[in-house]
Amino acid sequence: MDVTCHTEGQEAKVAIKGRFTFQDHTKFREMIAKVIGADMQRLSIDLGQVEFIDSAGLGMLLLVREEMRGKSRDVVLLRAQGQVKRMFDIARFDTLFTLEQ
Amino acid sequence: MPVLTALARVRIRCDGVDTDTCVHFLQRNAFETEGADETSPVIMLLDSPDEERLVRALQMPSLACVEVVAGMPAPLEPTVAAAGLPILLLSLTSATSYRIPLSNLFAKAVAARAGLDAGITETLETVLQEAIINSLVHGNLEVSSEGRQTLAGWEEVDRQIAARLAMPKFARRRLRLLATWQGDSIDVCVCDEGGGFAVSGVITAPDTAMSGRGLDIMRRLTQTMLHNQRGDCVTLTISR
């Protein structure tokens, strides 16, 4: 997994590339801790280059949602496709997140 | 793990494994190599494989890849195919299993042999990933997922896993994947060497749960999901 982050005003934009799994999540966790600590108004997570996600990856996204909701901040998931989109459908993420393409 | 009839003749390939260990493995598992020819299936023995070596080992015509550990007794692998029944067996230590994208490698290897399309292969990889993590983390490494409700909890879980993987008692416990296919379905059996668990005690996770969703995903994507009584093996059946 590779994770990058840049900010635009009060929005943090995190992009993930590769596999997002139980064994391969540490970079995301570390990046998210920094973003939450920076207290941005909005967080967007670009999943366009994530090739595979498991239930641990889904759980980590939900954890981010909880952390941001606790501060009344927005989280948007971008460009989920392929296996990731199908996992989002199974997990009914459209009822829990704003999903954008 | 189901016990099937032993093969009559096999070829053994040893990658980074000394001759004595190879011979011991053959003797312990009562495999026969005399009379094997180029059509006989191959059993690969490997020592601490990385991803690249495992990809090579899983290429056809191998039907089993077994990791052997230097200085340890050869593993007993009672699960081999009856003649004519296609299988793929992978037997690895927890340490090796955790550090490679095992669900991806195994799903692709099964797909190549069984002629699966991309959609079925993706389903296979998805359910394998959940079963493998359950077996590895909760079974072999005996690490609970209860702490994964906060970032700090995740950090602690990761720390526990790293500590267990550094202990030979846990790191050498085996994870076994066995795939068989015929007709319109594929069966994959995932087994660990942990203490087992009570499947009936697992409650379906709600939508917002940050952990515990793996069993639900497996149920949704498989025709059947069956645990053995001890809870250290799960057999998943997927439609082709």
Short mmCIF file of C-alpha atoms in Angstrom, two decimals:
data_model
loop_
_atom_site.label_atom_id
_atom_site.label_comp_id
_atom_site.label_asym_id
_atom_site.label_seq_id
_atom_site.Cartn_x
_atom_site.Cartn_y
_atom_site.Cartn_z
CA MET A 1 0.00 0.00 0.00
CA ASP A 2 1.09 3.53 -0.75
CA VAL A 3 -0.66 6.53 0.76
CA THR A 4 -0.34 10.20 -0.12
CA CYS A 5 -1.98 13.26 1.34
CA HIS A 6 -2.21 16.89 0.36
CA THR A 7 -4.36 19.68 1.68
CA GLU A 8 -6.43 22.28 -0.14
CA GLY A 9 -7.65 24.87 2.27
CA GLN A 10 -9.58 23.03 4.96
CA GLU A 11 -9.79 19.77 3.01
CA ALA A 12 -7.37 16.88 3.36
CA LYS A 13 -7.16 14.65 0.29
CA VAL A 14 -5.80 11.18 0.94
CA ALA A 15 -5.10 8.83 -1.96
CA ILE A 16 -4.45 5.10 -1.49
CA LYS A 17 -2.79 2.81 -3.99
CA GLY A 18 -2.51 -0.98 -3.89
CA ARG A 19 -4.11 -3.44 -1.47
CA PHE A 20 -6.02 -2.23 1.59
CA THR A 21 -6.11 -5.24 3.90
CA PHE A 22 -5.59 -6.48 7.43
CA GLN A 23 -1.92 -7.14 6.70
CA ASP A 24 -1.40 -3.97 4.68
CA HIS A 25 -2.97 -0.94 6.34
CA THR A 26 -0.29 0.60 8.52
CA LYS A 27 0.52 3.51 6.21
CA PHE A 28 -3.16 4.44 6.00
CA ARG A 29 -3.57 4.25 9.76
CA GLU A 30 -0.54 6.46 10.34
CA MET A 31 -1.64 9.00 7.72
CA ILE A 32 -5.17 9.16 9.06
CA ALA A 33 -3.92 9.76 12.60
CA LYS A 34 -2.08 12.84 11.31
CA VAL A 35 -5.11 14.08 9.35
CA ILE A 36 -7.46 13.68 12.30
CA GLY A 37 -4.93 15.42 14.50
CA ALA A 38 -4.77 18.33 12.04
CA ASP A 39 -8.54 18.83 12.46
CA MET A 40 -9.44 19.50 8.83
CA GLN A 41 -13.05 20.35 7.96
CA ARG A 42 -13.35 17.72 5.25
CA LEU A 43 -11.52 14.53 4.39
CA SER A 44 -11.73 12.89 0.99
CA ILE A 45 -10.24 9.43 0.44
CA ASP A 46 -9.47 8.54 -3.17
CA LEU A 47 -9.73 4.76 -3.68
CA GLY A 48 -9.38 4.85 -7.48
CA GLN A 49 -6.09 2.93 -7.34
CA VAL A 50 -7.04 0.45 -4.65
CA GLU A 51 -7.17 -2.96 -6.29
CA PHE A 52 -8.47 -4.98 -3.33
CA ILE A 53 -10.06 -4.34 0.05
CA ASP A 54 -11.06 -6.74 2.84
CA SER A 55 -13.30 -6.40 5.89
CA ALA A 56 -10.45 -4.91 7.89
CA GLY A 57 -10.09 -2.14 5.31
CA LEU A 58 -13.84 -1.52 5.47
CA GLY A 59 -13.60 -1.37 9.24
CA MET A 60 -10.80 1.13 9.10
CA LEU A 61 -12.86 3.41 6.84
CA LEU A 62 -15.71 3.16 9.34
CA LEU A 63 -13.33 4.03 12.13
CA VAL A 64 -12.31 7.16 10.22
CA ARG A 65 -15.99 8.00 9.77
CA GLU A 66 -16.58 7.75 13.52
CA GLU A 67 -13.56 9.86 14.36
CA MET A 68 -14.60 12.59 11.92
CA ARG A 69 -18.30 12.50 12.83
CA GLY A 70 -17.33 13.01 16.44
CA LYS A 71 -15.92 16.35 15.36
CA SER A 72 -18.76 17.07 12.89
CA ARG A 73 -16.38 16.74 9.96
CA ASP A 74 -17.20 15.32 6.52
CA VAL A 75 -15.69 12.18 5.00
CA VAL A 76 -16.11 11.44 1.29
CA LEU A 77 -15.00 8.26 -0.46
CA LEU A 78 -13.97 8.75 -4.07
CA ARG A 79 -13.72 6.56 -7.17
CA ALA A 80 -14.35 3.13 -5.69
CA GLN A 81 -14.30 0.64 -8.54
CA GLY A 82 -14.06 -3.10 -9.24
CA GLN A 83 -13.75 -5.31 -6.19
CA VAL A 84 -13.73 -2.28 -3.87
CA LYS A 85 -17.07 -1.06 -5.22
CA ARG A 86 -18.56 -4.53 -4.85
CA MET A 87 -17.40 -4.69 -1.23
CA PHE A 88 -18.93 -1.26 -0.64
CA ASP A 89 -22.22 -2.59 -2.06
CA ILE A 90 -22.13 -5.62 0.26
CA ALA A 91 -21.36 -3.40 3.24
CA ARG A 92 -24.01 -0.83 2.20
CA PHE A 93 -21.50 1.95 2.36
CA ASP A 94 -23.83 4.18 0.32
CA THR A 95 -25.94 4.48 3.49
CA LEU A 96 -22.95 5.36 5.62
CA PHE A 97 -20.72 7.56 3.45
CA THR A 98 -20.92 10.08 0.67
CA LEU A 99 -19.59 8.17 -2.32
CA GLU A 100 -18.42 10.17 -5.32
CA GLN A 101 -16.91 9.22 -8.63
CA MET B 1 -9.19 -31.26 6.72
CA PRO B 2 -10.65 -34.10 4.63
CA VAL B 3 -8.38 -37.09 4.19
CA LEU B 4 -8.39 -38.45 0.66
CA THR B 5 -6.67 -41.36 -1.01
CA ALA B 6 -2.92 -41.05 -1.45
CA LEU B 7 -1.52 -40.60 -4.94
CA ALA B 8 0.31 -43.49 -6.50
CA ARG B 9 3.18 -41.55 -8.08
CA VAL B 10 4.43 -38.01 -7.62
CA ARG B 11 7.44 -35.93 -8.54
CA ILE B 12 9.10 -33.88 -5.81
CA ARG B 13 10.78 -30.53 -6.46
CA CYS B 14 12.86 -29.08 -3.64
CA ASP B 15 13.50 -25.33 -3.77
CA GLY B 16 16.09 -24.31 -1.19
CA VAL B 17 15.48 -27.52 0.79
CA ASP B 18 18.26 -30.05 1.45
CA THR B 19 18.03 -33.64 0.20
CA ASP B 20 17.65 -35.22 3.65
CA THR B 21 14.64 -33.03 4.41
CA CYS B 22 13.07 -33.92 1.07
CA VAL B 23 13.58 -37.64 1.68
CA HIS B 24 12.20 -37.37 5.20
CA PHE B 25 9.10 -35.59 3.87
CA LEU B 26 8.52 -38.34 1.31
CA GLN B 27 8.91 -41.07 3.90
CA ARG B 28 6.77 -39.37 6.53
CA ASN B 29 3.92 -38.85 4.08
CA ALA B 30 4.30 -42.22 2.32
CA PHE B 31 4.52 -40.69 -1.13
CA GLU B 32 5.91 -42.77 -3.94
CA THR B 33 8.26 -41.34 -6.57
CA GLU B 34 9.44 -44.58 -8.21
CA GLY B 35 7.77 -44.97 -11.55
CA ALA B 36 6.73 -41.30 -11.74
CA ASP B 37 6.96 -39.79 -15.21
CA GLU B 38 6.48 -36.40 -16.83
CA THR B 39 2.74 -36.70 -16.46
CA SER B 40 2.91 -37.29 -12.71
CA PRO B 41 1.87 -34.32 -10.56
CA VAL B 42 4.50 -32.32 -8.76
CA ILE B 43 4.84 -31.56 -5.05
CA MET B 44 6.96 -28.48 -4.33
CA LEU B 45 8.88 -28.19 -1.08
CA LEU B 46 10.13 -24.72 -0.16
CA ASP B 47 12.08 -23.13 2.65
CA SER B 48 10.74 -19.69 3.78
CA PRO B 49 9.43 -18.69 0.35
CA ASP B 50 8.88 -15.08 -0.62
CA GLU B 51 6.11 -13.98 -2.95
CA GLU B 52 8.13 -14.45 -6.12
CA ARG B 53 9.20 -18.02 -5.26
CA LEU B 54 5.70 -18.95 -4.23
CA VAL B 55 4.25 -17.68 -7.52
CA ARG B 56 6.75 -19.88 -9.39
CA ALA B 57 6.02 -22.87 -7.16
CA LEU B 58 2.28 -22.54 -7.71
CA GLN B 59 2.57 -22.72 -11.46
CA MET B 60 1.27 -25.90 -13.02
CA PRO B 61 1.83 -28.81 -12.89
CA SER B 62 2.34 -28.61 -9.12
CA LEU B 63 -0.60 -29.76 -7.06
CA ALA B 64 0.91 -29.08 -3.65
CA CYS B 65 3.34 -26.54 -2.25
CA VAL B 66 4.59 -27.24 1.25
CA GLU B 67 6.87 -25.02 3.30
CA VAL B 68 9.40 -26.95 5.35
CA VAL B 69 11.28 -25.37 8.24
CA ALA B 70 14.98 -26.12 8.73
CA GLY B 71 15.59 -28.18 11.84
CA MET B 72 11.91 -29.05 12.30
CA PRO B 73 10.23 -32.41 11.53
CA ALA B 74 8.74 -32.60 8.07
CA PRO B 75 5.06 -31.70 8.16
CA LEU B 76 2.47 -34.42 7.84
CA GLU B 77 0.26 -33.63 4.87
CA PRO B 78 -2.43 -36.32 4.68
CA THR B 79 -4.52 -34.45 2.19
CA VAL B 80 -3.69 -35.42 -1.36
CA ALA B 81 -5.87 -36.25 -4.30
CA ALA B 82 -7.45 -39.42 -5.47
CA ALA B 83 -6.44 -40.06 -9.06
CA GLY B 84 -8.36 -37.81 -11.43
CA LEU B 85 -9.64 -35.36 -8.80
CA PRO B 86 -8.10 -31.95 -9.31
CA ILE B 87 -6.72 -30.26 -6.22
CA LEU B 88 -4.31 -27.61 -5.10
CA LEU B 89 -2.82 -27.72 -1.62
CA LEU B 90 -0.75 -25.00 0.00
CA SER B 91 0.79 -25.54 3.44
CA LEU B 92 2.72 -22.60 4.91
CA THR B 93 3.83 -21.33 8.28
CA SER B 94 1.98 -18.38 9.77
CA ALA B 95 5.04 -16.19 9.43
CA THR B 96 5.19 -16.77 5.67
CA SER B 97 1.41 -16.59 5.23
CA TYR B 98 1.12 -13.20 6.91
CA ARG B 99 3.76 -11.39 4.90
CA ILE B 100 2.52 -12.23 1.38
CA PRO B 101 -0.81 -11.55 -0.41
CA LEU B 102 -1.75 -15.21 -0.05
CA SER B 103 -5.41 -14.86 -1.02
CA ASN B 104 -4.39 -13.27 -4.32
CA LEU B 105 -1.72 -15.86 -5.16
CA PHE B 106 -3.87 -18.86 -4.27
CA ALA B 107 -6.98 -17.57 -6.04
CA LYS B 108 -5.00 -16.96 -9.23
CA ALA B 109 -3.40 -20.40 -9.02
CA VAL B 110 -6.81 -22.08 -8.62
CA ALA B 111 -8.27 -19.94 -11.41
CA ALA B 112 -5.50 -20.99 -13.82
CA ARG B 113 -6.16 -24.67 -13.13
CA ALA B 114 -9.96 -24.59 -12.96
CA GLY B 115 -10.48 -22.10 -15.81
CA LEU B 116 -12.30 -19.51 -13.69
CA ASP B 117 -13.42 -16.17 -15.08
CA ALA B 118 -12.34 -12.86 -13.55
CA GLY B 119 -15.53 -12.42 -11.53
CA ILE B 120 -15.37 -15.82 -9.86
CA THR B 121 -11.65 -15.39 -9.22
CA GLU B 122 -12.36 -12.08 -7.50
CA THR B 123 -15.04 -13.70 -5.32
CA LEU B 124 -12.66 -16.52 -4.49
CA GLU B 125 -9.93 -14.08 -3.48
CA THR B 126 -12.36 -12.04 -1.37
CA VAL B 127 -13.66 -14.98 0.68
CA LEU B 128 -10.20 -16.52 0.94
CA GLN B 129 -8.82 -13.29 2.39
CA GLU B 130 -11.44 -13.29 5.16
CA ALA B 131 -10.94 -16.97 5.95
CA ILE B 132 -7.15 -16.67 5.89
CA ILE B 133 -7.10 -13.70 8.26
CA ASN B 134 -9.48 -15.44 10.66
CA SER B 135 -7.31 -18.53 10.68
CA LEU B 136 -4.01 -16.70 10.90
CA VAL B 137 -4.79 -13.93 13.34
CA HIS B 138 -7.44 -15.46 15.60
CA GLY B 139 -6.51 -19.13 15.12
CA ASN B 140 -2.75 -19.49 14.82
CA LEU B 141 -1.61 -16.23 16.43
CA GLU B 142 -4.44 -16.14 19.01
CA VAL B 143 -4.92 -12.38 18.70
CA SER B 144 -8.38 -10.97 19.32
CA SER B 145 -9.92 -8.34 17.07
CA GLU B 146 -11.81 -6.67 19.90
CA GLY B 147 -9.39 -3.75 20.13
CA ARG B 148 -10.02 -2.51 16.60
CA GLN B 149 -12.49 0.22 17.55
CA THR B 150 -9.94 3.03 17.69
CA LEU B 151 -6.69 3.88 15.93
CA ALA B 152 -4.85 3.21 19.18
CA GLY B 153 -6.60 -0.17 19.38
CA TRP B 154 -5.44 -1.02 15.88
CA GLU B 155 -1.89 -0.08 16.80
CA GLU B 156 -2.07 -2.43 19.79
CA VAL B 157 -3.42 -5.28 17.64
CA ASP B 158 -0.58 -4.75 15.16
CA ARG B 159 1.90 -4.80 18.02
CA GLN B 160 0.49 -8.07 19.35
CA ILE B 161 0.64 -9.67 15.92
CA ALA B 162 4.27 -8.60 15.43
CA ALA B 163 5.13 -10.01 18.87
CA ARG B 164 3.45 -13.35 18.10
CA LEU B 165 5.14 -13.62 14.70
CA ALA B 166 8.48 -13.24 16.47
CA MET B 167 7.74 -16.29 18.65
CA PRO B 168 8.44 -19.65 16.97
CA LYS B 169 5.60 -21.32 18.90
CA PHE B 170 3.10 -19.16 16.98
CA ALA B 171 5.04 -18.32 13.83
CA ARG B 172 5.51 -21.99 12.89
CA ARG B 173 1.86 -22.94 13.22
CA ARG B 174 0.60 -23.92 9.81
CA LEU B 175 -2.06 -22.52 7.60
CA ARG B 176 -3.37 -24.99 5.04
CA LEU B 177 -5.41 -24.11 1.96
CA LEU B 178 -6.96 -26.92 -0.07
CA ALA B 179 -8.96 -26.25 -3.21
CA THR B 180 -10.87 -28.87 -5.18
CA TRP B 181 -13.15 -28.31 -8.15
CA GLN B 182 -15.51 -30.34 -10.25
CA GLY B 183 -18.77 -29.65 -11.96
CA ASP B 184 -20.11 -26.19 -11.27
CA SER B 185 -18.51 -25.46 -7.92
CA ILE B 186 -15.20 -24.93 -6.20
CA ASP B 187 -14.53 -25.99 -2.61
CA VAL B 188 -11.82 -24.31 -0.61
CA CYS B 189 -10.85 -25.53 2.83
CA VAL B 190 -8.86 -23.21 5.12
CA CYS B 191 -7.39 -24.77 8.24
CA ASP B 192 -5.22 -23.53 11.07
CA GLU B 193 -3.44 -25.06 14.06
CA GLY B 194 -4.95 -22.81 16.69
CA GLY B 195 -7.27 -23.75 19.53
CA GLY B 196 -10.47 -23.58 17.48
CA PHE B 197 -13.51 -21.45 18.29
CA ALA B 198 -17.26 -21.72 18.85
CA VAL B 199 -18.82 -20.64 15.57
CA SER B 200 -22.30 -20.48 17.08
CA GLY B 201 -21.07 -17.81 19.46
CA VAL B 202 -20.31 -15.35 16.67
CA ILE B 203 -22.98 -12.71 16.15
CA THR B 204 -23.45 -11.01 12.80
CA ALA B 205 -21.82 -7.59 12.91
CA PRO B 206 -24.05 -4.54 12.33
CA ASP B 207 -23.38 -2.31 9.32
CA THR B 208 -21.38 0.22 11.32
CA ALA B 209 -19.23 -2.36 13.08
CA MET B 210 -15.53 -1.73 12.66
CA SER B 211 -14.64 -5.39 13.07
CA GLY B 212 -16.26 -8.79 12.85
CA ARG B 213 -17.65 -8.41 9.32
CA GLY B 214 -15.55 -11.15 7.75
CA LEU B 215 -17.94 -14.05 8.45
CA ASP B 216 -20.86 -12.07 7.03
CA ILE B 217 -18.94 -11.35 3.83
CA MET B 218 -18.07 -15.03 3.47
CA ARG B 219 -21.70 -16.06 4.00
CA ARG B 220 -22.94 -13.62 1.37
CA LEU B 221 -20.45 -14.64 -1.32
CA THR B 222 -20.51 -18.42 -0.92
CA GLN B 223 -23.05 -21.15 -1.59
CA THR B 224 -22.13 -22.77 1.69
CA MET B 225 -19.75 -22.06 4.54
CA LEU B 226 -19.15 -24.94 6.91
CA HIS B 227 -16.96 -25.03 9.99
CA ASN B 228 -15.76 -28.25 11.49
CA GLN B 229 -16.74 -29.02 15.06
CA ARG B 230 -13.49 -27.76 16.52
CA GLY B 231 -13.67 -24.49 14.62
CA ASP B 232 -10.18 -24.71 13.12
CA CYS B 233 -11.27 -25.49 9.55
CA VAL B 234 -13.77 -23.76 7.30
CA THR B 235 -14.92 -25.09 3.94
CA LEU B 236 -16.27 -22.55 1.48
CA THR B 237 -18.20 -23.55 -1.65
CA ILE B 238 -18.44 -21.09 -4.53
CA SER B 239 -20.45 -21.45 -7.70
CA ARG B 240 -18.47 -21.21 -10.91
#
